[in-house]
Short mmCIF file of N, CA and C and ligand atoms in Angstrom, two decimals:
data_model
loop_
_atom_site.label_atom_id
_atom_site.label_comp_id
_atom_site.label_asym_id
_atom_site.label_seq_id
_atom_site.Cartn_x
_atom_site.Cartn_y
_atom_site.Cartn_z
N UNK M 21 110.34 43.43 78.15
CA UNK M 21 109.23 42.36 77.02
C UNK M 21 111.00 41.72 76.70
N UNK M 22 110.47 40.42 76.01
CA UNK M 22 111.73 38.75 75.90
C UNK M 22 111.83 39.41 74.33
N UNK M 23 113.04 39.34 74.06
CA UNK M 23 113.91 39.20 72.90
C UNK M 23 112.82 38.03 72.11
N UNK M 24 112.79 37.95 70.69
CA UNK M 24 111.87 37.31 69.93
C UNK M 24 113.23 36.46 69.49
N UNK M 25 113.26 35.23 68.61
CA UNK M 25 113.94 34.37 67.72
C UNK M 25 113.25 33.94 66.63
N UNK M 26 113.77 34.32 66.11
CA UNK M 26 113.15 33.97 64.49
C UNK M 26 113.98 33.40 63.46
N UNK M 27 113.38 32.60 63.20
CA UNK M 27 113.59 31.06 62.61
C UNK M 27 114.86 31.55 61.42
N UNK M 28 115.60 31.17 60.65
CA UNK M 28 116.31 31.44 59.98
C UNK M 28 116.84 30.30 58.99
N UNK M 29 117.27 29.13 59.50
CA UNK M 29 118.31 27.73 58.89
C UNK M 29 117.66 27.04 59.78
N UNK M 30 116.47 26.09 59.32
CA UNK M 30 116.35 25.01 59.60
C UNK M 30 117.13 23.99 60.22
N UNK M 31 117.08 23.24 60.79
CA UNK M 31 118.07 21.15 61.19
C UNK M 31 118.49 21.05 60.19
N UNK M 32 117.43 20.16 59.35
CA UNK M 32 117.46 19.85 58.12
C UNK M 32 118.50 20.38 57.32
N UNK M 33 118.53 21.36 57.14
CA UNK M 33 119.26 22.55 55.79
C UNK M 33 120.50 22.67 56.55
N UNK M 34 120.64 22.63 58.02
CA UNK M 34 122.17 22.54 57.95
C UNK M 34 122.66 21.29 57.98
N UNK M 35 121.92 20.27 58.67
CA UNK M 35 122.08 18.80 58.80
C UNK M 35 122.69 18.60 57.08
N UNK M 36 121.73 18.87 56.00
CA UNK M 36 122.25 18.69 54.37
C UNK M 36 123.79 19.11 54.26
N UNK M 37 123.61 20.08 54.45
CA UNK M 37 124.93 21.37 54.46
C UNK M 37 126.24 20.50 54.94
N UNK M 38 125.46 20.00 56.56
CA UNK M 38 126.94 20.12 56.44
C UNK M 38 127.82 18.83 56.19
N UNK M 39 126.61 17.96 55.26
CA UNK M 39 127.15 16.73 55.02
C UNK M 39 127.51 16.35 54.01
N UNK M 40 126.87 17.91 53.13
CA UNK M 40 127.31 18.11 51.40
C UNK M 40 128.75 18.56 51.88
N UNK M 41 129.34 19.29 52.73
CA UNK M 41 130.94 19.79 52.68
C UNK M 41 131.71 18.60 53.79
N UNK M 42 131.25 17.88 54.43
CA UNK M 42 132.30 16.70 54.79
C UNK M 42 132.36 16.09 53.91
N UNK M 43 131.49 15.84 52.89
CA UNK M 43 131.80 14.98 51.40
C UNK M 43 132.51 15.49 50.80
N UNK M 44 132.88 17.12 50.98
CA UNK M 44 133.62 17.88 49.74
C UNK M 44 135.25 17.91 50.32
N UNK M 45 134.83 17.89 51.55
CA UNK M 45 136.68 18.08 52.16
C UNK M 45 136.86 16.84 52.67
N UNK M 46 137.00 15.79 52.53
CA UNK M 46 136.96 14.45 52.31
C UNK M 46 137.49 13.99 51.21
N UNK M 47 136.73 14.36 49.73
CA UNK M 47 137.29 14.05 49.00
C UNK M 47 138.66 15.22 48.43
N UNK M 48 138.48 16.16 48.85
CA UNK M 48 139.56 16.94 48.74
C UNK M 48 141.02 17.36 50.07
N UNK M 49 140.61 16.61 50.32
CA UNK M 49 141.95 16.68 51.74
C UNK M 49 142.82 15.45 51.39
N UNK M 50 144.05 15.60 51.01
CA UNK M 50 144.48 14.66 50.26
C UNK M 50 145.23 13.56 51.54
N UNK M 51 145.18 14.10 53.08
CA UNK M 51 145.56 13.41 53.90
C UNK M 51 144.56 12.24 54.23
N UNK M 52 145.23 11.03 54.81
CA UNK M 52 144.30 9.81 55.31
C UNK M 52 143.63 10.14 56.50
N UNK M 53 144.54 11.26 57.55
CA UNK M 53 144.29 11.69 58.95
C UNK M 53 144.11 13.30 58.63
N UNK M 54 143.25 13.70 58.31
CA UNK M 54 143.25 15.44 58.66
C UNK M 54 142.52 15.64 59.98
N UNK M 55 142.90 16.34 60.12
CA UNK M 55 142.37 17.09 61.74
C UNK M 55 141.49 18.33 61.62
N UNK M 56 140.32 18.18 62.14
CA UNK M 56 139.40 19.27 62.21
C UNK M 56 139.84 19.83 63.57
N UNK M 57 139.79 21.23 63.82
CA UNK M 57 140.64 22.42 64.95
C UNK M 57 138.88 22.99 64.66
N UNK M 58 137.92 23.27 65.70
CA UNK M 58 137.30 23.47 66.43
C UNK M 58 136.96 24.75 67.28
N UNK M 59 136.45 25.92 66.96
CA UNK M 59 136.50 26.97 68.24
C UNK M 59 136.18 26.87 69.26
N UNK M 60 136.27 26.37 70.04
CA UNK M 60 134.60 26.78 70.94
C UNK M 60 134.44 27.87 71.75
N UNK M 61 132.69 28.13 72.42
CA UNK M 61 131.99 27.07 72.32
C UNK M 61 131.10 26.49 70.63
N UNK M 62 131.27 27.84 70.14
CA UNK M 62 130.40 28.00 69.30
C UNK M 62 130.08 26.62 68.23
N UNK M 63 131.56 26.04 67.90
CA UNK M 63 131.44 25.70 66.59
C UNK M 63 131.56 24.34 67.00
N UNK M 64 130.98 23.76 68.55
CA UNK M 64 131.35 22.36 68.75
C UNK M 64 130.07 21.76 67.94
N UNK M 65 128.39 22.38 67.82
CA UNK M 65 127.99 21.43 67.11
C UNK M 65 127.74 21.32 65.73
N UNK M 66 128.72 22.33 65.32
CA UNK M 66 128.88 22.09 63.66
C UNK M 66 130.07 20.95 63.45
N UNK M 67 131.38 21.14 64.21
CA UNK M 67 131.69 20.13 64.19
C UNK M 67 131.69 18.94 64.25
N UNK M 68 131.02 18.67 65.36
CA UNK M 68 130.01 17.26 65.60
C UNK M 68 129.52 17.10 64.40
N UNK M 69 128.17 17.38 63.79
CA UNK M 69 127.83 17.38 63.05
C UNK M 69 128.51 17.07 61.65
N UNK M 70 129.21 17.84 61.12
CA UNK M 70 130.63 17.13 60.34
C UNK M 70 131.05 16.15 60.61
N UNK M 71 131.94 15.71 61.49
CA UNK M 71 132.40 14.44 62.00
C UNK M 71 131.01 13.25 61.45
N UNK M 72 129.74 13.92 61.53
CA UNK M 72 128.94 12.84 61.97
C UNK M 72 129.05 11.99 60.27
N UNK M 73 128.59 13.36 59.20
CA UNK M 73 128.04 12.60 58.14
C UNK M 73 129.73 12.59 57.67
N UNK M 74 130.74 12.35 58.01
CA UNK M 74 132.55 12.21 57.04
C UNK M 74 132.14 11.29 56.90
N UNK M 75 132.28 11.06 55.21
CA UNK M 75 132.30 9.58 54.43
C UNK M 75 132.90 8.81 54.88
N UNK M 76 131.93 7.13 55.55
CA UNK M 76 132.62 6.10 56.15
C UNK M 76 133.66 5.57 56.03
N UNK M 77 134.43 5.80 54.99
CA UNK M 77 135.08 5.47 54.18
C UNK M 77 136.89 5.85 55.26
N UNK M 78 136.65 7.18 55.48
CA UNK M 78 137.58 7.72 56.07
C UNK M 78 136.93 8.03 57.36
N UNK M 79 136.27 7.72 57.97
CA UNK M 79 135.81 8.66 59.51
C UNK M 79 136.64 7.75 60.26
N UNK M 80 137.54 6.48 59.95
CA UNK M 80 138.23 5.88 61.44
C UNK M 80 139.55 7.21 61.38
N UNK M 81 140.04 7.37 60.43
CA UNK M 81 141.29 8.70 60.26
C UNK M 81 141.13 9.81 60.69
N UNK M 82 139.25 10.42 60.78
CA UNK M 82 139.71 11.82 60.97
C UNK M 82 139.96 11.55 62.45
N UNK M 83 140.77 12.82 62.44
CA UNK M 83 141.08 13.39 63.97
C UNK M 83 140.19 15.14 64.76
N UNK M 84 140.12 15.23 65.55
CA UNK M 84 139.11 16.29 65.91
C UNK M 84 140.10 16.99 66.98
N UNK M 85 140.21 17.97 67.34
CA UNK M 85 140.34 18.84 68.25
C UNK M 85 139.87 19.90 68.70
N UNK M 86 140.06 21.19 69.80
CA UNK M 86 139.82 22.00 70.29
C UNK M 86 140.46 23.49 70.40
N UNK M 87 140.46 24.15 70.59
CA UNK M 87 141.12 25.58 70.61
C UNK M 87 140.08 26.44 71.50
N UNK M 88 140.31 27.83 72.58
CA UNK M 88 139.48 28.33 73.37
C UNK M 88 140.23 29.52 72.65
N UNK M 89 139.48 30.42 72.05
CA UNK M 89 139.68 32.08 72.30
C UNK M 89 138.92 33.24 73.17
N UNK M 90 140.37 34.24 73.33
CA UNK M 90 138.98 35.04 73.70
C UNK M 90 139.29 36.67 73.38
N UNK M 91 138.17 37.24 72.40
CA UNK M 91 138.74 37.86 71.77
C UNK M 91 137.88 39.17 72.43
N UNK M 92 139.11 40.53 72.39
CA UNK M 92 138.93 42.05 73.37
C UNK M 92 138.90 42.73 71.23
N UNK M 93 137.91 42.85 71.59
CA UNK M 93 137.53 44.57 70.32
C UNK M 93 138.31 45.59 71.06
N UNK M 94 136.90 46.52 71.88
CA UNK M 94 137.37 47.67 73.09
C UNK M 94 138.37 48.63 71.95
N UNK M 95 139.20 49.53 72.44
CA UNK M 95 139.38 50.54 71.72
C UNK M 95 140.59 50.54 71.07
N UNK M 96 140.53 48.79 70.88
CA UNK M 96 141.84 48.77 69.78
C UNK M 96 140.95 48.76 68.46
N UNK M 97 141.24 49.20 67.83
CA UNK M 97 140.50 49.04 66.62
C UNK M 97 140.66 47.42 65.89
N UNK M 98 141.96 47.32 65.84
CA UNK M 98 142.34 45.87 65.26
C UNK M 98 142.05 45.10 66.70
N UNK M 99 141.80 45.27 67.21
CA UNK M 99 141.79 43.92 68.46
C UNK M 99 142.54 43.03 68.82
N UNK M 100 142.31 42.37 69.38
CA UNK M 100 143.26 41.69 69.89
C UNK M 100 142.46 39.88 70.52
N UNK M 101 143.60 38.84 70.58
CA UNK M 101 142.89 38.12 70.74
C UNK M 101 143.96 36.57 71.32
N UNK M 102 143.65 36.25 72.06
CA UNK M 102 143.85 35.42 73.22
C UNK M 102 143.91 34.30 73.43
N UNK M 103 144.78 33.36 72.94
CA UNK M 103 144.59 31.63 73.13
C UNK M 103 144.19 31.07 74.44
N UNK M 104 142.92 30.64 74.78
CA UNK M 104 143.05 30.58 76.15
C UNK M 104 143.12 28.80 76.65
N UNK M 105 142.66 28.38 75.23
CA UNK M 105 142.78 26.55 75.67
C UNK M 105 143.46 26.25 73.78
N UNK M 106 144.72 25.43 74.20
CA UNK M 106 145.71 25.18 72.69
C UNK M 106 144.96 23.93 73.12
N UNK M 107 145.16 23.47 71.14
CA UNK M 107 145.21 22.35 71.03
C UNK M 107 145.98 21.08 71.68
N UNK M 108 145.91 19.91 72.06
CA UNK M 108 146.70 18.83 72.20
C UNK M 108 146.93 18.03 71.57
N UNK M 109 146.61 17.96 70.01
CA UNK M 109 147.23 17.35 69.12
C UNK M 109 148.60 18.27 68.16
N UNK M 110 149.68 17.65 68.49
CA UNK M 110 150.40 18.85 67.41
C UNK M 110 149.93 18.95 66.35
N UNK M 111 150.20 20.29 65.25
CA UNK M 111 149.54 20.81 64.08
C UNK M 111 150.66 20.32 63.48
N UNK M 112 151.83 20.64 63.66
CA UNK M 112 153.27 20.24 62.36
C UNK M 112 153.03 19.40 61.72
N UNK M 113 153.41 19.17 60.07
CA UNK M 113 152.37 18.28 59.62
C UNK M 113 151.58 17.71 58.90
N UNK M 114 150.57 18.18 59.75
CA UNK M 114 149.28 18.17 59.15
C UNK M 114 148.19 18.62 58.52
N UNK M 115 147.50 17.87 57.77
CA UNK M 115 145.87 18.50 56.87
C UNK M 115 145.32 19.03 57.73
N UNK M 116 145.60 20.48 58.36
CA UNK M 116 144.34 20.76 59.57
C UNK M 116 143.22 22.09 58.36
N UNK M 117 142.16 21.94 59.47
CA UNK M 117 140.80 22.49 58.61
C UNK M 117 139.85 23.26 60.30
N UNK M 118 140.63 24.36 59.97
CA UNK M 118 139.95 24.93 61.08
C UNK M 118 138.21 25.07 60.65
N UNK M 119 137.71 25.10 61.87
CA UNK M 119 136.21 24.96 62.22
C UNK M 119 135.56 25.74 62.56
N UNK M 120 134.75 26.65 62.06
CA UNK M 120 133.95 28.38 62.97
C UNK M 120 132.65 27.99 62.73
N UNK M 121 132.11 28.78 64.17
CA UNK M 121 130.67 28.91 63.80
C UNK M 121 129.55 29.95 62.58
N UNK M 122 130.41 30.98 62.86
CA UNK M 122 130.32 32.27 62.09
C UNK M 122 131.77 33.06 61.93
N UNK M 123 131.50 34.05 60.87
CA UNK M 123 132.54 34.84 59.94
C UNK M 123 132.02 35.94 60.38
N UNK M 124 132.64 36.78 61.18
CA UNK M 124 132.14 38.46 60.87
C UNK M 124 132.86 39.21 60.73
N UNK M 125 133.83 39.79 61.49
CA UNK M 125 134.84 40.62 60.95
C UNK M 125 135.68 40.14 60.48
N UNK M 126 136.16 39.02 60.62
CA UNK M 126 137.39 38.53 60.29
C UNK M 126 138.56 38.09 61.30
N UNK M 127 138.08 38.88 62.77
CA UNK M 127 139.48 39.12 63.61
C UNK M 127 139.49 37.87 64.14
N UNK M 128 138.99 36.82 64.53
CA UNK M 128 138.99 35.58 65.86
C UNK M 128 140.48 34.58 64.56
N UNK M 129 139.62 34.36 63.06
CA UNK M 129 140.33 33.69 62.39
C UNK M 129 141.60 34.53 61.71
N UNK M 130 141.63 35.38 61.98
CA UNK M 130 143.10 36.58 61.07
C UNK M 130 144.26 35.81 62.20
N UNK M 131 144.20 36.08 63.69
CA UNK M 131 144.62 35.32 64.57
C UNK M 131 144.82 34.60 65.22
N UNK M 132 143.61 33.23 64.82
CA UNK M 132 144.37 31.52 64.95
C UNK M 132 144.78 31.32 63.56
N UNK M 133 144.82 31.69 62.49
CA UNK M 133 145.54 31.12 61.11
C UNK M 133 146.83 31.57 61.27
N UNK M 134 147.07 32.92 61.56
CA UNK M 134 148.50 32.89 62.18
C UNK M 134 149.09 32.50 63.19
N UNK M 135 148.12 32.12 64.28
CA UNK M 135 148.86 31.37 65.27
C UNK M 135 149.54 29.93 64.24
N UNK M 136 148.26 29.15 64.37
CA UNK M 136 148.92 28.14 62.94
C UNK M 136 149.38 27.91 62.68
N UNK M 137 149.79 28.91 61.48
CA UNK M 137 150.96 29.23 60.49
C UNK M 137 152.15 29.07 61.26
N UNK M 138 152.66 28.85 62.06
CA UNK M 138 153.51 28.85 63.57
C UNK M 138 153.84 28.43 63.01
N UNK M 139 152.86 27.18 63.50
CA UNK M 139 152.58 25.57 64.42
C UNK M 139 152.97 24.30 62.55
N UNK M 140 153.81 25.09 61.64
CA UNK M 140 153.73 24.43 60.28
C UNK M 140 153.36 23.09 60.15
N UNK M 141 151.90 23.91 59.83
CA UNK M 141 150.63 22.19 58.98
C UNK M 141 151.37 22.35 58.10
N UNK M 142 151.37 20.63 57.78
CA UNK M 142 151.73 21.11 56.44
C UNK M 142 150.29 21.98 55.50
N UNK M 143 148.95 21.43 55.52
CA UNK M 143 147.95 22.37 54.70
C UNK M 143 147.13 23.15 55.86
N UNK M 144 146.59 23.92 55.81
CA UNK M 144 145.44 24.57 56.67
C UNK M 144 144.65 25.10 55.47
N UNK M 145 142.82 24.70 56.11
CA UNK M 145 141.35 25.10 55.81
C UNK M 145 140.91 26.37 56.25
N UNK M 146 139.98 26.73 55.46
CA UNK M 146 138.92 27.25 56.96
C UNK M 146 137.39 26.58 56.79
N UNK M 147 136.80 26.73 57.34
CA UNK M 147 135.19 25.98 57.36
C UNK M 147 134.24 26.50 57.87
N UNK M 148 133.73 26.69 57.50
CA UNK M 148 132.56 27.83 58.85
C UNK M 148 131.47 27.59 58.57
N UNK M 149 130.28 27.55 59.31
CA UNK M 149 129.47 27.22 58.66
C UNK M 149 128.19 28.35 58.32
N UNK M 150 128.63 29.58 59.05
CA UNK M 150 128.48 30.81 58.67
C UNK M 150 129.12 32.03 57.73
N UNK M 151 129.02 33.23 57.27
CA UNK M 151 129.72 33.86 56.54
C UNK M 151 128.77 35.07 56.22
N UNK M 152 128.93 36.57 57.34
CA UNK M 152 128.30 37.56 57.40
C UNK M 152 128.29 38.65 55.97
N UNK M 153 127.22 38.99 55.18
CA UNK M 153 127.93 39.38 54.11
C UNK M 153 128.20 40.89 54.77
N UNK M 154 129.32 41.28 55.03
CA UNK M 154 129.74 42.65 55.47
C UNK M 154 131.30 42.45 55.50
N UNK M 155 131.47 44.27 55.45
CA UNK M 155 132.89 44.47 55.60
C UNK M 155 134.00 44.69 56.22
N UNK M 156 134.89 43.15 56.09
CA UNK M 156 135.78 42.63 57.18
C UNK M 156 136.29 43.48 57.89
N UNK M 157 137.17 43.64 58.83
CA UNK M 157 138.03 44.34 59.58
C UNK M 157 139.59 43.72 58.87
N UNK M 158 139.51 41.83 58.90
CA UNK M 158 140.73 41.19 57.98
C UNK M 158 140.01 40.65 56.98
N UNK M 159 140.56 40.36 56.01
CA UNK M 159 140.32 38.86 54.85
C UNK M 159 140.48 38.15 54.87
N UNK M 160 139.68 37.48 55.71
CA UNK M 160 140.15 35.53 55.47
C UNK M 160 139.44 35.16 54.91
N UNK M 161 140.70 33.70 54.49
CA UNK M 161 140.08 33.29 53.76
C UNK M 161 139.30 31.53 53.71
N UNK M 162 137.54 31.32 53.38
CA UNK M 162 137.12 31.08 53.53
C UNK M 162 137.15 29.13 52.76
N UNK M 163 137.77 28.40 53.06
CA UNK M 163 137.83 27.61 52.40
C UNK M 163 136.20 26.32 51.74
N UNK M 164 135.09 27.12 52.85
CA UNK M 164 134.28 25.94 53.18
C UNK M 164 133.44 26.94 54.04
N UNK M 165 132.06 26.61 52.85
CA UNK M 165 130.89 28.31 53.51
C UNK M 165 129.73 27.53 53.60
N UNK M 166 129.15 26.98 54.97
CA UNK M 166 127.92 26.83 55.16
C UNK M 166 127.08 27.76 53.79
N UNK M 167 126.61 28.67 54.92
CA UNK M 167 125.57 29.79 54.33
C UNK M 167 126.35 31.29 54.58
N UNK M 168 125.58 32.19 53.92
CA UNK M 168 126.42 33.26 53.78
C UNK M 168 124.95 34.10 54.01
N UNK M 169 124.70 35.40 55.41
CA UNK M 169 123.90 35.54 55.69
C UNK M 169 124.37 37.10 55.61
N UNK M 170 123.18 37.66 56.05
CA UNK M 170 123.20 39.31 55.90
C UNK M 170 123.82 39.40 57.28
N UNK M 171 123.98 41.02 57.41
CA UNK M 171 124.20 41.51 58.68
C UNK M 171 123.02 41.45 59.86
N UNK M 172 122.87 40.28 60.27
CA UNK M 172 122.19 39.82 61.47
C UNK M 172 122.58 39.57 62.92
N UNK M 173 122.08 39.69 63.52
CA UNK M 173 122.34 39.36 65.27
C UNK M 173 122.36 37.18 64.53
N UNK M 174 122.59 36.47 65.10
CA UNK M 174 122.21 34.95 64.70
C UNK M 174 122.36 34.10 66.36
N UNK M 175 121.76 33.07 66.47
CA UNK M 175 121.79 32.21 67.32
C UNK M 175 121.54 31.10 66.88
N UNK M 176 121.82 30.20 67.88
CA UNK M 176 121.85 28.38 67.39
C UNK M 176 122.58 28.18 66.88
N UNK M 177 122.65 26.28 67.20
CA UNK M 177 123.57 25.47 66.31
C UNK M 177 124.97 25.90 66.76
N UNK M 178 125.03 26.67 68.03
CA UNK M 178 126.60 26.69 68.84
C UNK M 178 126.84 28.38 68.92
N UNK M 179 125.55 29.02 68.57
CA UNK M 179 126.01 30.49 68.15
C UNK M 179 124.92 30.54 69.73
N UNK M 180 125.69 31.64 70.62
CA UNK M 180 124.60 32.10 71.42
C UNK M 180 124.51 33.90 71.44
N UNK M 181 123.91 34.02 72.67
CA UNK M 181 123.71 35.50 73.10
C UNK M 181 124.23 35.39 74.84
N UNK M 182 125.40 36.05 74.93
CA UNK M 182 125.54 36.11 77.03
C UNK M 182 124.91 34.38 77.39
N UNK M 183 125.54 33.50 76.37
CA UNK M 183 125.82 31.92 77.13
C UNK M 183 124.60 31.07 76.49
N UNK M 184 123.16 32.18 76.28
CA UNK M 184 122.14 31.01 75.61
C UNK M 184 121.73 31.23 74.36
N UNK M 185 120.86 29.89 74.32
CA UNK M 185 120.47 29.78 72.66
C UNK M 185 121.34 28.64 72.04
N UNK M 186 122.85 28.64 72.78
CA UNK M 186 123.68 27.63 71.81
C UNK M 186 122.92 26.10 71.62
N UNK M 187 121.96 25.99 72.44
CA UNK M 187 121.18 24.83 72.56
C UNK M 187 120.77 23.94 71.26
N UNK M 188 120.23 25.56 70.77
CA UNK M 188 118.55 25.44 69.77
C UNK M 188 119.57 24.57 69.04
N UNK M 189 118.55 24.01 67.99
CA UNK M 189 118.97 22.56 66.60
C UNK M 189 119.03 23.21 65.66
N UNK M 190 118.46 24.75 65.72
CA UNK M 190 118.53 25.90 64.20
C UNK M 190 119.15 27.12 63.87
N UNK M 191 118.78 27.80 63.46
CA UNK M 191 119.62 29.05 63.78
C UNK M 191 118.67 30.00 63.40
N UNK M 192 118.31 31.16 64.34
CA UNK M 192 117.05 31.86 64.55
C UNK M 192 118.38 33.44 64.22
N UNK M 193 117.14 34.14 64.30
CA UNK M 193 117.72 35.50 64.46
C UNK M 193 117.18 35.79 65.33
N UNK M 194 117.78 37.14 65.69
CA UNK M 194 117.93 37.33 67.43
C UNK M 194 117.28 39.04 67.55
N UNK M 195 115.92 38.88 67.68
CA UNK M 195 115.74 40.54 67.78
C UNK M 195 115.51 40.90 69.30
N UNK M 196 115.56 41.91 69.50
CA UNK M 196 115.94 42.42 71.29
C UNK M 196 114.97 43.87 70.41
N UNK M 197 114.19 43.09 72.18
CA UNK M 197 112.98 44.81 71.85
C UNK M 197 113.72 46.27 71.65
N UNK M 198 112.87 46.89 70.87
CA UNK M 198 113.39 48.30 71.02
C UNK M 198 114.31 48.34 69.90
N UNK M 199 114.64 47.51 69.41
CA UNK M 199 114.71 47.32 67.89
C UNK M 199 116.93 47.07 68.26
N UNK M 200 116.71 46.92 69.10
CA UNK M 200 118.32 47.25 69.90
C UNK M 200 119.59 45.91 69.02
N UNK M 201 120.80 46.62 69.03
CA UNK M 201 121.74 45.45 68.12
C UNK M 201 122.37 44.78 69.18
N UNK M 202 122.43 43.80 69.57
CA UNK M 202 123.09 43.04 70.06
C UNK M 202 124.97 43.67 70.00
N UNK M 203 125.32 42.99 71.22
CA UNK M 203 126.71 43.32 71.00
C UNK M 203 127.91 42.63 70.81
P1 LIG I 323 134.84 37.75 64.48
O1 LIG I 323 136.07 37.71 65.31
O2 LIG I 323 134.30 39.19 64.20
O3 LIG I 323 135.08 36.67 62.62
O4 LIG I 323 133.74 37.15 65.06
C1 LIG I 323 133.88 35.61 65.07
C2 LIG I 323 133.01 35.61 66.67
O5 LIG I 323 132.55 36.20 66.51
C3 LIG I 323 132.05 34.58 65.81
O6 LIG I 323 133.03 32.52 66.45
C4 LIG I 323 131.08 34.34 67.50
O7 LIG I 323 131.73 33.33 68.40
C5 LIG I 323 130.74 35.79 67.72
N1 LIG I 323 130.11 36.07 66.72
C6 LIG I 323 129.98 37.12 65.57
N2 LIG I 323 128.36 37.27 64.87
C7 LIG I 323 127.59 36.38 65.76
C8 LIG I 323 126.41 36.50 65.68
O8 LIG I 323 125.40 37.01 64.93
N3 LIG I 323 126.46 35.77 66.61
C9 LIG I 323 126.50 35.75 67.66
N4 LIG I 323 127.75 35.31 67.77
C10 LIG I 323 128.47 35.68 66.87
#
């Protein structure tokens, strides 16, 4: 039996929320050249939505870059995150906003923020499209959150299951046959 995808957040709502978040960030970010840093691959569509909706007056000065990390949770309860691709842009002295697709256990962001703090940015904020209502392994500050969702496995708008469903332009709950939970 095929997995079922049940729409949860439609494209229009995502775009509307991304526009509101882009406006809030543009207003609150003191720098004239804020730097958005997205986590590949999941945050790419959301980061591009933020860029598209950034107020016209600040668009020319807005920069973005990407990092790629690998998370291993396995046997270590604390987990481990390895940086596979670093930013091209130097973060020192910059107003950096980390852009993530979803915050679940907080493990990934906890490690990324620690890494980034060592690079001496002027300021460091977090913007995530989704945040799960769960008990986190690491409490991480999410300065800008698109939507809070229940503890469900979701796909679409960058989020994948084994590499698929990323390109859906909406967010859906993935229901596996036999009620199994995606890992
Ligand atoms: P954390 O490190 O547990 O906070 O999880 C962060 C990463 O896990 C995200 O960037 C996603 O790649 C992945 N992830 C967590 N929950 C989901 C989900 O519901 N769908 C797809 N990927 C998820």
